[in-house]
Amino acid sequence: MAFGEPRHLEKRRIVLTGASRGIGRESALRLAKAGAKILAVSRDADALARLAFDSEGYVGQIFPHSCDVTKADEVEALKEVAEKRLEGVDALINNAGSGVFKDIESLSVDEFNATVSVCLIAPFMLTRALCPLLESAKGDVLNISSISAVSGFPGASAYCAAKAGLEGLSRALVEELRPKGIRLTILRPGACATDMWKSIPGEFDFEAMIPPDLVAEAIEFLLSQSHRAWTESMVVLPPKGTV
């Protein structure tokens, strides 16, 4: 492949967290259909098994791996699994996310910390652990952020803080990883029609939100880009507004 040409996803080795539902599930299926080999990571082993079953017959392959990405020992073990099952890592997609949505007086410190652990500390640990493999492959890191990183929402203080922190971490790592040949991109979707919204108090127009498969489309595009173009951030918004 000549320098500057689009990169095909066939046989690309990808670690994808939060793979059991929503954006992660749609992305795993889309990338596997394009020929990628994916280590699909989630705490939900049953959902991962269904994901692997649903990808049967695709050009690529999905390897389910049950893991709690907030635990340092399990992240280190994940690195060994990636080396064994994928024989290297061309891309890490930090997609796992969760949040506790309560007003500040009702939100406990443990609930705040739990949100930050999934949305911020886990991407830090995963990127650190997989950095040598990504450097060998001159690979990509995609950090899936949220419109909540730049817009405040009542009852979402923990989630907004965690996603804003993820973008701060990402901006530093863009520069730190660049000399290693690792391209890091922040992907910031607007409101996306996922199950997480069902845990948030209030009524929402799901028809006005971005469907998860369109975020998966953006992920495929970013991973297919030539390394002559380093897209450091991308925002995907619904056509009806900026939520």
C-alpha atoms as an extended CHARMM CRD file, in Angstrom:
* protein
*
       243  EXT
         1         1  MET       CA              0.0000000000        0.0000000000        0.0000000000  PROA      1               0.0000000000
         2         2  ALA       CA              1.4390000000        3.3690000000       -1.0130000000  PROA      2               0.0000000000
         3         3  PHE       CA              1.8170000000        6.0530000000        1.6280000000  PROA      3               0.0000000000
         4         4  GLY       CA             -1.3090000000        8.1800000000        1.5870000000  PROA      4               0.0000000000
         5         5  GLU       CA             -3.7450000000        5.5720000000        0.3260000000  PROA      5               0.0000000000
         6         6  PRO       CA             -6.8520000000        4.6250000000        2.3260000000  PROA      6               0.0000000000
         7         7  ARG       CA             -6.2260000000        1.6500000000        4.5840000000  PROA      7               0.0000000000
         8         8  HSD       CA             -8.4010000000       -1.4070000000        4.1860000000  PROA      8               0.0000000000
         9         9  LEU       CA             -9.7820000000       -2.9510000000        7.3540000000  PROA      9               0.0000000000
        10        10  GLU       CA             -9.3020000000       -6.5540000000        6.2860000000  PROA      10              0.0000000000
        11        11  LYS       CA             -7.2330000000       -8.3750000000        8.9090000000  PROA      11              0.0000000000
        12        12  ARG       CA             -6.8270000000       -5.2090000000       10.9910000000  PROA      12              0.0000000000
        13        13  ARG       CA             -6.5140000000       -6.1640000000       14.6580000000  PROA      13              0.0000000000
        14        14  ILE       CA             -8.8060000000       -4.1050000000       16.8630000000  PROA      14              0.0000000000
        15        15  VAL       CA             -9.5130000000       -4.0140000000       20.5960000000  PROA      15              0.0000000000
        16        16  LEU       CA            -12.9990000000       -2.6020000000       21.1860000000  PROA      16              0.0000000000
        17        17  THR       CA            -14.3850000000       -1.9590000000       24.6580000000  PROA      17              0.0000000000
        18        18  GLY       CA            -18.0720000000       -1.6330000000       25.5160000000  PROA      18              0.0000000000
        19        19  ALA       CA            -18.7390000000       -4.0380000000       22.6660000000  PROA      19              0.0000000000
        20        20  SER       CA            -21.8750000000       -5.7390000000       23.9660000000  PROA      20              0.0000000000
        21        21  ARG       CA            -24.4170000000       -3.0300000000       23.1420000000  PROA      21              0.0000000000
        22        22  GLY       CA            -25.1080000000        0.3160000000       21.4970000000  PROA      22              0.0000000000
        23        23  ILE       CA            -22.2720000000        1.9540000000       19.6070000000  PROA      23              0.0000000000
        24        24  GLY       CA            -19.8620000000       -0.8270000000       20.5400000000  PROA      24              0.0000000000
        25        25  ARG       CA            -22.0370000000       -3.6260000000       19.2190000000  PROA      25              0.0000000000
        26        26  GLU       CA            -22.8030000000       -1.8120000000       15.9690000000  PROA      26              0.0000000000
        27        27  SER       CA            -19.1220000000       -1.0040000000       15.5100000000  PROA      27              0.0000000000
        28        28  ALA       CA            -18.0000000000       -4.5790000000       16.1450000000  PROA      28              0.0000000000
        29        29  LEU       CA            -20.4100000000       -5.9310000000       13.5430000000  PROA      29              0.0000000000
        30        30  ARG       CA            -19.5720000000       -3.2440000000       10.9820000000  PROA      30              0.0000000000
        31        31  LEU       CA            -15.8140000000       -3.6810000000       11.3570000000  PROA      31              0.0000000000
        32        32  ALA       CA            -16.0400000000       -7.4750000000       11.2930000000  PROA      32              0.0000000000
        33        33  LYS       CA            -18.1030000000       -7.2640000000        8.1240000000  PROA      33              0.0000000000
        34        34  ALA       CA            -15.2670000000       -5.1840000000        6.6320000000  PROA      34              0.0000000000
        35        35  GLY       CA            -12.8030000000       -7.9540000000        7.4950000000  PROA      35              0.0000000000
        36        36  ALA       CA            -11.2900000000       -6.8480000000       10.8100000000  PROA      36              0.0000000000
        37        37  LYS       CA            -10.3110000000       -9.1490000000       13.6590000000  PROA      37              0.0000000000
        38        38  ILE       CA            -11.8500000000       -7.7770000000       16.8300000000  PROA      38              0.0000000000
        39        39  LEU       CA            -11.2740000000       -8.4940000000       20.4840000000  PROA      39              0.0000000000
        40        40  ALA       CA            -14.7350000000       -7.5170000000       21.7330000000  PROA      40              0.0000000000
        41        41  VAL       CA            -14.5460000000       -6.4840000000       25.3910000000  PROA      41              0.0000000000
        42        42  SER       CA            -17.3840000000       -6.1370000000       27.8950000000  PROA      42              0.0000000000
        43        43  ARG       CA            -18.4340000000       -7.3620000000       31.3160000000  PROA      43              0.0000000000
        44        44  ASP       CA            -21.5030000000       -9.0490000000       29.7770000000  PROA      44              0.0000000000
        45        45  ALA       CA            -20.2830000000      -12.4590000000       28.6280000000  PROA      45              0.0000000000
        46        46  ASP       CA            -23.7170000000      -13.5590000000       27.3790000000  PROA      46              0.0000000000
        47        47  ALA       CA            -24.1310000000      -10.4600000000       25.2090000000  PROA      47              0.0000000000
        48        48  LEU       CA            -20.6400000000      -10.9730000000       23.7900000000  PROA      48              0.0000000000
        49        49  ALA       CA            -21.5050000000      -14.5580000000       22.9040000000  PROA      49              0.0000000000
        50        50  ARG       CA            -24.5770000000      -13.3260000000       21.0060000000  PROA      50              0.0000000000
        51        51  LEU       CA            -22.4280000000      -10.7330000000       19.2530000000  PROA      51              0.0000000000
        52        52  ALA       CA            -19.9740000000      -13.3840000000       18.0820000000  PROA      52              0.0000000000
        53        53  PHE       CA            -22.8550000000      -15.5790000000       16.9110000000  PROA      53              0.0000000000
        54        54  ASP       CA            -24.3920000000      -12.7110000000       14.9480000000  PROA      54              0.0000000000
        55        55  SER       CA            -21.0910000000      -12.1490000000       13.1310000000  PROA      55              0.0000000000
        56        56  GLU       CA            -20.7890000000      -15.7020000000       11.8410000000  PROA      56              0.0000000000
        57        57  GLY       CA            -20.1850000000      -15.6990000000        8.1020000000  PROA      57              0.0000000000
        58        58  TYR       CA            -18.5500000000      -12.2680000000        8.0960000000  PROA      58              0.0000000000
        59        59  VAL       CA            -15.1760000000      -11.7530000000        6.4500000000  PROA      59              0.0000000000
        60        60  GLY       CA            -13.6290000000      -10.7950000000        9.7640000000  PROA      60              0.0000000000
        61        61  GLN       CA            -13.8940000000      -12.4130000000       13.1730000000  PROA      61              0.0000000000
        62        62  ILE       CA            -15.0340000000      -11.3750000000       16.6380000000  PROA      62              0.0000000000
        63        63  PHE       CA            -13.3040000000      -12.8180000000       19.7040000000  PROA      63              0.0000000000
        64        64  PRO       CA            -15.4210000000      -12.2640000000       22.8510000000  PROA      64              0.0000000000
        65        65  HSD       CA            -13.5070000000      -11.3310000000       25.9850000000  PROA      65              0.0000000000
        66        66  SER       CA            -15.2570000000      -10.6850000000       29.2840000000  PROA      66              0.0000000000
        67        67  CYS       CA            -13.3540000000       -8.0690000000       31.2600000000  PROA      67              0.0000000000
        68        68  ASP       CA            -13.8630000000       -5.2500000000       33.7600000000  PROA      68              0.0000000000
        69        69  VAL       CA            -11.7960000000       -2.4460000000       32.2470000000  PROA      69              0.0000000000
        70        70  THR       CA            -11.7810000000       -0.5040000000       35.5330000000  PROA      70              0.0000000000
        71        71  LYS       CA             -9.5590000000       -3.1550000000       37.1630000000  PROA      71              0.0000000000
        72        72  ALA       CA             -5.8420000000       -2.8320000000       36.4840000000  PROA      72              0.0000000000
        73        73  ASP       CA             -5.1100000000       -6.5590000000       36.7200000000  PROA      73              0.0000000000
        74        74  GLU       CA             -7.8230000000       -7.4060000000       34.1900000000  PROA      74              0.0000000000
        75        75  VAL       CA             -6.5210000000       -4.7300000000       31.7990000000  PROA      75              0.0000000000
        76        76  GLU       CA             -3.0280000000       -6.2360000000       32.0040000000  PROA      76              0.0000000000
        77        77  ALA       CA             -4.5000000000       -9.6780000000       31.3240000000  PROA      77              0.0000000000
        78        78  LEU       CA             -6.3810000000       -8.2060000000       28.3570000000  PROA      78              0.0000000000
        79        79  LYS       CA             -3.0580000000       -7.1820000000       26.8180000000  PROA      79              0.0000000000
        80        80  GLU       CA             -1.8940000000      -10.7970000000       26.9380000000  PROA      80              0.0000000000
        81        81  VAL       CA             -5.1710000000      -11.9750000000       25.4050000000  PROA      81              0.0000000000
        82        82  ALA       CA             -4.8100000000       -9.4400000000       22.5750000000  PROA      82              0.0000000000
        83        83  GLU       CA             -1.2790000000      -10.6360000000       21.8430000000  PROA      83              0.0000000000
        84        84  LYS       CA             -2.4410000000      -14.2480000000       21.7780000000  PROA      84              0.0000000000
        85        85  ARG       CA             -5.7540000000      -13.9470000000       19.9040000000  PROA      85              0.0000000000
        86        86  LEU       CA             -4.9690000000      -11.0440000000       17.5600000000  PROA      86              0.0000000000
        87        87  GLU       CA             -1.1650000000      -11.3610000000       17.3750000000  PROA      87              0.0000000000
        88        88  GLY       CA             -0.8510000000       -7.6170000000       17.7970000000  PROA      88              0.0000000000
        89        89  VAL       CA             -3.0490000000       -4.5310000000       17.9580000000  PROA      89              0.0000000000
        90        90  ASP       CA             -3.6250000000       -2.0760000000       15.0990000000  PROA      90              0.0000000000
        91        91  ALA       CA             -6.3250000000       -0.0680000000       16.8510000000  PROA      91              0.0000000000
        92        92  LEU       CA             -7.8040000000        0.4940000000       20.2920000000  PROA      92              0.0000000000
        93        93  ILE       CA            -11.3360000000        1.8640000000       20.5100000000  PROA      93              0.0000000000
        94        94  ASN       CA            -12.0810000000        3.1510000000       24.0180000000  PROA      94              0.0000000000
        95        95  ASN       CA            -15.8600000000        3.0160000000       23.8180000000  PROA      95              0.0000000000
        96        96  ALA       CA            -16.9350000000        1.6120000000       27.1900000000  PROA      96              0.0000000000
        97        97  GLY       CA            -19.0200000000        4.1220000000       29.0650000000  PROA      97              0.0000000000
        98        98  SER       CA            -21.4580000000        4.3530000000       31.9180000000  PROA      98              0.0000000000
        99        99  GLY       CA            -22.8820000000        6.9970000000       34.1720000000  PROA      99              0.0000000000
       100       100  VAL       CA            -24.9060000000        7.6620000000       37.2960000000  PROA      100             0.0000000000
       101       101  PHE       CA            -27.3630000000       10.4850000000       36.6470000000  PROA      101             0.0000000000
       102       102  LYS       CA            -28.5360000000       12.2450000000       39.8030000000  PROA      102             0.0000000000
       103       103  ASP       CA            -28.5880000000       15.7670000000       41.1540000000  PROA      103             0.0000000000
       104       104  ILE       CA            -25.4470000000       16.7710000000       43.0350000000  PROA      104             0.0000000000
       105       105  GLU       CA            -27.0090000000       16.3870000000       46.4990000000  PROA      105             0.0000000000
       106       106  SER       CA            -28.0840000000       12.8040000000       45.7600000000  PROA      106             0.0000000000
       107       107  LEU       CA            -24.8900000000       11.7240000000       43.9810000000  PROA      107             0.0000000000
       108       108  SER       CA            -22.5190000000        9.8000000000       46.2390000000  PROA      108             0.0000000000
       109       109  VAL       CA            -18.7410000000        9.9590000000       45.9940000000  PROA      109             0.0000000000
       110       110  ASP       CA            -18.6800000000        6.2630000000       45.0830000000  PROA      110             0.0000000000
       111       111  GLU       CA            -21.1270000000        6.8570000000       42.2220000000  PROA      111             0.0000000000
       112       112  PHE       CA            -19.0770000000        9.7890000000       40.9540000000  PROA      112             0.0000000000
       113       113  ASN       CA            -15.8930000000        7.7160000000       41.1170000000  PROA      113             0.0000000000
       114       114  ALA       CA            -17.5430000000        4.7640000000       39.3570000000  PROA      114             0.0000000000
       115       115  THR       CA            -18.4620000000        6.9610000000       36.3950000000  PROA      115             0.0000000000
       116       116  VAL       CA            -14.9680000000        8.4470000000       36.1900000000  PROA      116             0.0000000000
       117       117  SER       CA            -13.4410000000        4.9570000000       36.4430000000  PROA      117             0.0000000000
       118       118  VAL       CA            -15.2390000000        3.6850000000       33.3400000000  PROA      118             0.0000000000
       119       119  CYS       CA            -15.1340000000        6.8260000000       31.1980000000  PROA      119             0.0000000000
       120       120  LEU       CA            -11.6860000000        8.2060000000       32.0460000000  PROA      120             0.0000000000
       121       121  ILE       CA             -9.4430000000        5.9210000000       34.0750000000  PROA      121             0.0000000000
       122       122  ALA       CA            -10.1630000000        2.8270000000       31.9650000000  PROA      122             0.0000000000
       123       123  PRO       CA             -9.0980000000        4.5130000000       28.6690000000  PROA      123             0.0000000000
       124       124  PHE       CA             -5.9140000000        5.6950000000       30.4170000000  PROA      124             0.0000000000
       125       125  MET       CA             -5.0930000000        2.1710000000       31.6270000000  PROA      125             0.0000000000
       126       126  LEU       CA             -5.9360000000        0.5260000000       28.3120000000  PROA      126             0.0000000000
       127       127  THR       CA             -3.8920000000        2.9830000000       26.2610000000  PROA      127             0.0000000000
       128       128  ARG       CA             -0.9490000000        2.6090000000       28.6150000000  PROA      128             0.0000000000
       129       129  ALA       CA             -1.1160000000       -1.1850000000       28.5330000000  PROA      129             0.0000000000
       130       130  LEU       CA             -1.4700000000       -1.5000000000       24.7550000000  PROA      130             0.0000000000
       131       131  CYS       CA              0.9130000000        1.3120000000       23.8080000000  PROA      131             0.0000000000
       132       132  PRO       CA              3.8530000000       -1.0000000000       22.8940000000  PROA      132             0.0000000000
       133       133  LEU       CA              1.6490000000       -3.0690000000       20.5710000000  PROA      133             0.0000000000
       134       134  LEU       CA              0.1370000000        0.0420000000       19.0070000000  PROA      134             0.0000000000
       135       135  GLU       CA              3.5900000000        1.5340000000       18.4760000000  PROA      135             0.0000000000
       136       136  SER       CA              4.7800000000       -1.6000000000       16.6950000000  PROA      136             0.0000000000
       137       137  ALA       CA              1.7830000000       -1.3820000000       14.3570000000  PROA      137             0.0000000000
       138       138  LYS       CA              1.8260000000        2.4310000000       13.9690000000  PROA      138             0.0000000000
       139       139  GLY       CA             -1.7800000000        2.1140000000       15.0190000000  PROA      139             0.0000000000
       140       140  ASP       CA             -4.7710000000        4.1520000000       16.0870000000  PROA      140             0.0000000000
       141       141  VAL       CA             -6.5100000000        5.0240000000       19.3450000000  PROA      141             0.0000000000
       142       142  LEU       CA            -10.1180000000        6.2070000000       19.1250000000  PROA      142             0.0000000000
       143       143  ASN       CA            -11.5560000000        7.7020000000       22.2930000000  PROA      143             0.0000000000
       144       144  ILE       CA            -15.3460000000        7.8680000000       22.1500000000  PROA      144             0.0000000000
       145       145  SER       CA            -16.3560000000       11.0430000000       23.9340000000  PROA      145             0.0000000000
       146       146  SER       CA            -19.7630000000       12.7390000000       24.1410000000  PROA      146             0.0000000000
       147       147  ILE       CA            -21.4110000000       16.0910000000       23.6150000000  PROA      147             0.0000000000
       148       148  SER       CA            -21.4710000000       16.0840000000       27.4320000000  PROA      148             0.0000000000
       149       149  ALA       CA            -17.7570000000       16.8870000000       27.3620000000  PROA      149             0.0000000000
       150       150  VAL       CA            -18.5420000000       20.4310000000       26.1870000000  PROA      150             0.0000000000
       151       151  SER       CA            -22.2180000000       20.9260000000       27.1320000000  PROA      151             0.0000000000
       152       152  GLY       CA            -23.6120000000       20.6680000000       30.6480000000  PROA      152             0.0000000000
       153       153  PHE       CA            -26.7830000000       18.7460000000       31.4560000000  PROA      153             0.0000000000
       154       154  PRO       CA            -28.6510000000       18.7350000000       34.8010000000  PROA      154             0.0000000000
       155       155  GLY       CA            -28.0550000000       15.5620000000       36.7700000000  PROA      155             0.0000000000
       156       156  ALA       CA            -25.0270000000       14.6300000000       34.6380000000  PROA      156             0.0000000000
       157       157  SER       CA            -22.2000000000       16.1890000000       36.6300000000  PROA      157             0.0000000000
       158       158  ALA       CA            -20.2300000000       12.9390000000       36.9340000000  PROA      158             0.0000000000
       159       159  TYR       CA            -20.6720000000       11.9940000000       33.2860000000  PROA      159             0.0000000000
       160       160  CYS       CA            -19.8830000000       15.5120000000       32.0010000000  PROA      160             0.0000000000
       161       161  ALA       CA            -16.7700000000       15.6720000000       34.1810000000  PROA      161             0.0000000000
       162       162  ALA       CA            -15.5870000000       12.2270000000       33.0730000000  PROA      162             0.0000000000
       163       163  LYS       CA            -16.0360000000       12.9520000000       29.3610000000  PROA      163             0.0000000000
       164       164  ALA       CA            -14.4060000000       16.3800000000       29.6600000000  PROA      164             0.0000000000
       165       165  GLY       CA            -11.5150000000       14.6510000000       31.4290000000  PROA      165             0.0000000000
       166       166  LEU       CA            -11.3020000000       12.0770000000       28.6340000000  PROA      166             0.0000000000
       167       167  GLU       CA            -10.9210000000       14.8620000000       26.0830000000  PROA      167             0.0000000000
       168       168  GLY       CA             -8.2290000000       16.5360000000       28.1940000000  PROA      168             0.0000000000
       169       169  LEU       CA             -6.3530000000       13.2460000000       28.4510000000  PROA      169             0.0000000000
       170       170  SER       CA             -6.7810000000       12.7280000000       24.7320000000  PROA      170             0.0000000000
       171       171  ARG       CA             -5.3830000000       16.1290000000       23.7780000000  PROA      171             0.0000000000
       172       172  ALA       CA             -2.2410000000       15.4170000000       25.7920000000  PROA      172             0.0000000000
       173       173  LEU       CA             -1.8720000000       11.9380000000       24.3130000000  PROA      173             0.0000000000
       174       174  VAL       CA             -2.3050000000       13.2080000000       20.7460000000  PROA      174             0.0000000000
       175       175  GLU       CA              1.0410000000       14.9550000000       21.1730000000  PROA      175             0.0000000000
       176       176  GLU       CA              2.6840000000       12.3170000000       23.3630000000  PROA      176             0.0000000000
       177       177  LEU       CA              1.8460000000        9.4250000000       21.0410000000  PROA      177             0.0000000000
       178       178  ARG       CA              2.5340000000       11.2520000000       17.7700000000  PROA      178             0.0000000000
       179       179  PRO       CA              6.3230000000       10.5800000000       17.8410000000  PROA      179             0.0000000000
       180       180  LYS       CA              5.5590000000        6.8890000000       18.3200000000  PROA      180             0.0000000000
       181       181  GLY       CA              3.4840000000        6.8710000000       15.1200000000  PROA      181             0.0000000000
       182       182  ILE       CA              0.2460000000        6.3050000000       17.0410000000  PROA      182             0.0000000000
       183       183  ARG       CA             -2.6570000000        8.4400000000       15.8510000000  PROA      183             0.0000000000
       184       184  LEU       CA             -5.2120000000        9.3380000000       18.5190000000  PROA      184             0.0000000000
       185       185  THR       CA             -8.6220000000       10.7170000000       17.6170000000  PROA      185             0.0000000000
       186       186  ILE       CA            -11.4520000000       12.0340000000       19.7720000000  PROA      186             0.0000000000
       187       187  LEU       CA            -14.8630000000       11.1010000000       18.3600000000  PROA      187             0.0000000000
       188       188  ARG       CA            -17.5840000000       13.1920000000       19.9660000000  PROA      188             0.0000000000
       189       189  PRO       CA            -21.1470000000       12.1010000000       19.1080000000  PROA      189             0.0000000000
       190       190  GLY       CA            -24.1790000000       14.1570000000       19.9950000000  PROA      190             0.0000000000
       191       191  ALA       CA            -27.0590000000       12.4420000000       21.7460000000  PROA      191             0.0000000000
       192       192  CYS       CA            -27.0790000000        8.8440000000       20.5460000000  PROA      192             0.0000000000
       193       193  ALA       CA            -30.0830000000        6.5340000000       20.8430000000  PROA      193             0.0000000000
       194       194  THR       CA            -28.5880000000        3.9970000000       23.2390000000  PROA      194             0.0000000000
       195       195  ASP       CA            -29.9180000000        2.2570000000       26.3500000000  PROA      195             0.0000000000
       196       196  MET       CA            -27.9910000000        4.6280000000       28.6210000000  PROA      196             0.0000000000
       197       197  TRP       CA            -30.6330000000        7.3100000000       28.0580000000  PROA      197             0.0000000000
       198       198  LYS       CA            -33.2050000000        5.0410000000       29.6950000000  PROA      198             0.0000000000
       199       199  SER       CA            -31.3890000000        5.5290000000       33.0250000000  PROA      199             0.0000000000
       200       200  ILE       CA            -31.5920000000        9.3250000000       32.7910000000  PROA      200             0.0000000000
       201       201  PRO       CA            -34.6470000000       11.0440000000       34.3230000000  PROA      201             0.0000000000
       202       202  GLY       CA            -36.7970000000       12.8790000000       31.8020000000  PROA      202             0.0000000000
       203       203  GLU       CA            -38.4350000000       12.3800000000       28.4280000000  PROA      203             0.0000000000
       204       204  PHE       CA            -36.3440000000       12.2880000000       25.2690000000  PROA      204             0.0000000000
       205       205  ASP       CA            -37.0400000000       12.2280000000       21.5570000000  PROA      205             0.0000000000
       206       206  PHE       CA            -35.1090000000        9.1580000000       20.4460000000  PROA      206             0.0000000000
       207       207  GLU       CA            -36.1040000000        9.8050000000       16.8420000000  PROA      207             0.0000000000
       208       208  ALA       CA            -34.0820000000       13.0390000000       16.9280000000  PROA      208             0.0000000000
       209       209  MET       CA            -30.9440000000       11.2820000000       18.1850000000  PROA      209             0.0000000000
       210       210  ILE       CA            -28.1250000000        9.7300000000       16.2000000000  PROA      210             0.0000000000
       211       211  PRO       CA            -28.5830000000        5.9740000000       15.6900000000  PROA      211             0.0000000000
       212       212  PRO       CA            -25.5810000000        3.9410000000       16.9010000000  PROA      212             0.0000000000
       213       213  ASP       CA            -24.8790000000        2.5520000000       13.4350000000  PROA      213             0.0000000000
       214       214  LEU       CA            -24.0290000000        6.0540000000       12.1590000000  PROA      214             0.0000000000
       215       215  VAL       CA            -21.4350000000        6.4740000000       14.8960000000  PROA      215             0.0000000000
       216       216  ALA       CA            -20.0670000000        3.0780000000       13.8520000000  PROA      216             0.0000000000
       217       217  GLU       CA            -19.8560000000        4.4340000000       10.3000000000  PROA      217             0.0000000000
       218       218  ALA       CA            -17.7180000000        7.3320000000       11.5630000000  PROA      218             0.0000000000
       219       219  ILE       CA            -15.4560000000        4.8800000000       13.4100000000  PROA      219             0.0000000000
       220       220  GLU       CA            -14.9590000000        2.8540000000       10.2340000000  PROA      220             0.0000000000
       221       221  PHE       CA            -14.0950000000        6.0350000000        8.3280000000  PROA      221             0.0000000000
       222       222  LEU       CA            -11.4990000000        7.1290000000       10.8910000000  PROA      222             0.0000000000
       223       223  LEU       CA             -9.8230000000        3.7190000000       10.9260000000  PROA      223             0.0000000000
       224       224  SER       CA             -9.7450000000        3.6790000000        7.1210000000  PROA      224             0.0000000000
       225       225  GLN       CA             -8.0160000000        7.0630000000        6.8010000000  PROA      225             0.0000000000
       226       226  SER       CA             -4.5350000000        7.2750000000        5.4000000000  PROA      226             0.0000000000
       227       227  HSD       CA             -1.8710000000        8.1690000000        7.9420000000  PROA      227             0.0000000000
       228       228  ARG       CA             -1.1720000000       11.2700000000        5.8770000000  PROA      228             0.0000000000
       229       229  ALA       CA             -4.3150000000       12.7010000000        7.4890000000  PROA      229             0.0000000000
       230       230  TRP       CA             -4.3530000000       12.8570000000       11.2740000000  PROA      230             0.0000000000
       231       231  THR       CA             -7.8880000000       13.6760000000       12.3060000000  PROA      231             0.0000000000
       232       232  GLU       CA             -7.4850000000       14.6870000000       15.9370000000  PROA      232             0.0000000000
       233       233  SER       CA            -11.2000000000       15.1750000000       16.6090000000  PROA      233             0.0000000000
       234       234  MET       CA            -14.5200000000       14.5700000000       14.8950000000  PROA      234             0.0000000000
       235       235  VAL       CA            -17.9910000000       15.6940000000       15.9690000000  PROA      235             0.0000000000
       236       236  VAL       CA            -21.0820000000       13.7970000000       14.7980000000  PROA      236             0.0000000000
       237       237  LEU       CA            -24.3820000000       15.5600000000       15.4050000000  PROA      237             0.0000000000
       238       238  PRO       CA            -28.0180000000       14.7400000000       14.6200000000  PROA      238             0.0000000000
       239       239  PRO       CA            -29.5330000000       16.8030000000       11.8050000000  PROA      239             0.0000000000
       240       240  LYS       CA            -32.1630000000       18.4200000000       14.0510000000  PROA      240             0.0000000000
       241       241  GLY       CA            -29.8410000000       20.0950000000       16.5320000000  PROA      241             0.0000000000
       242       242  THR       CA            -26.7200000000       19.8420000000       18.6400000000  PROA      242             0.0000000000
       243       243  VAL       CA            -27.7820000000       17.5730000000       21.5070000000  PROA      243             0.0000000000
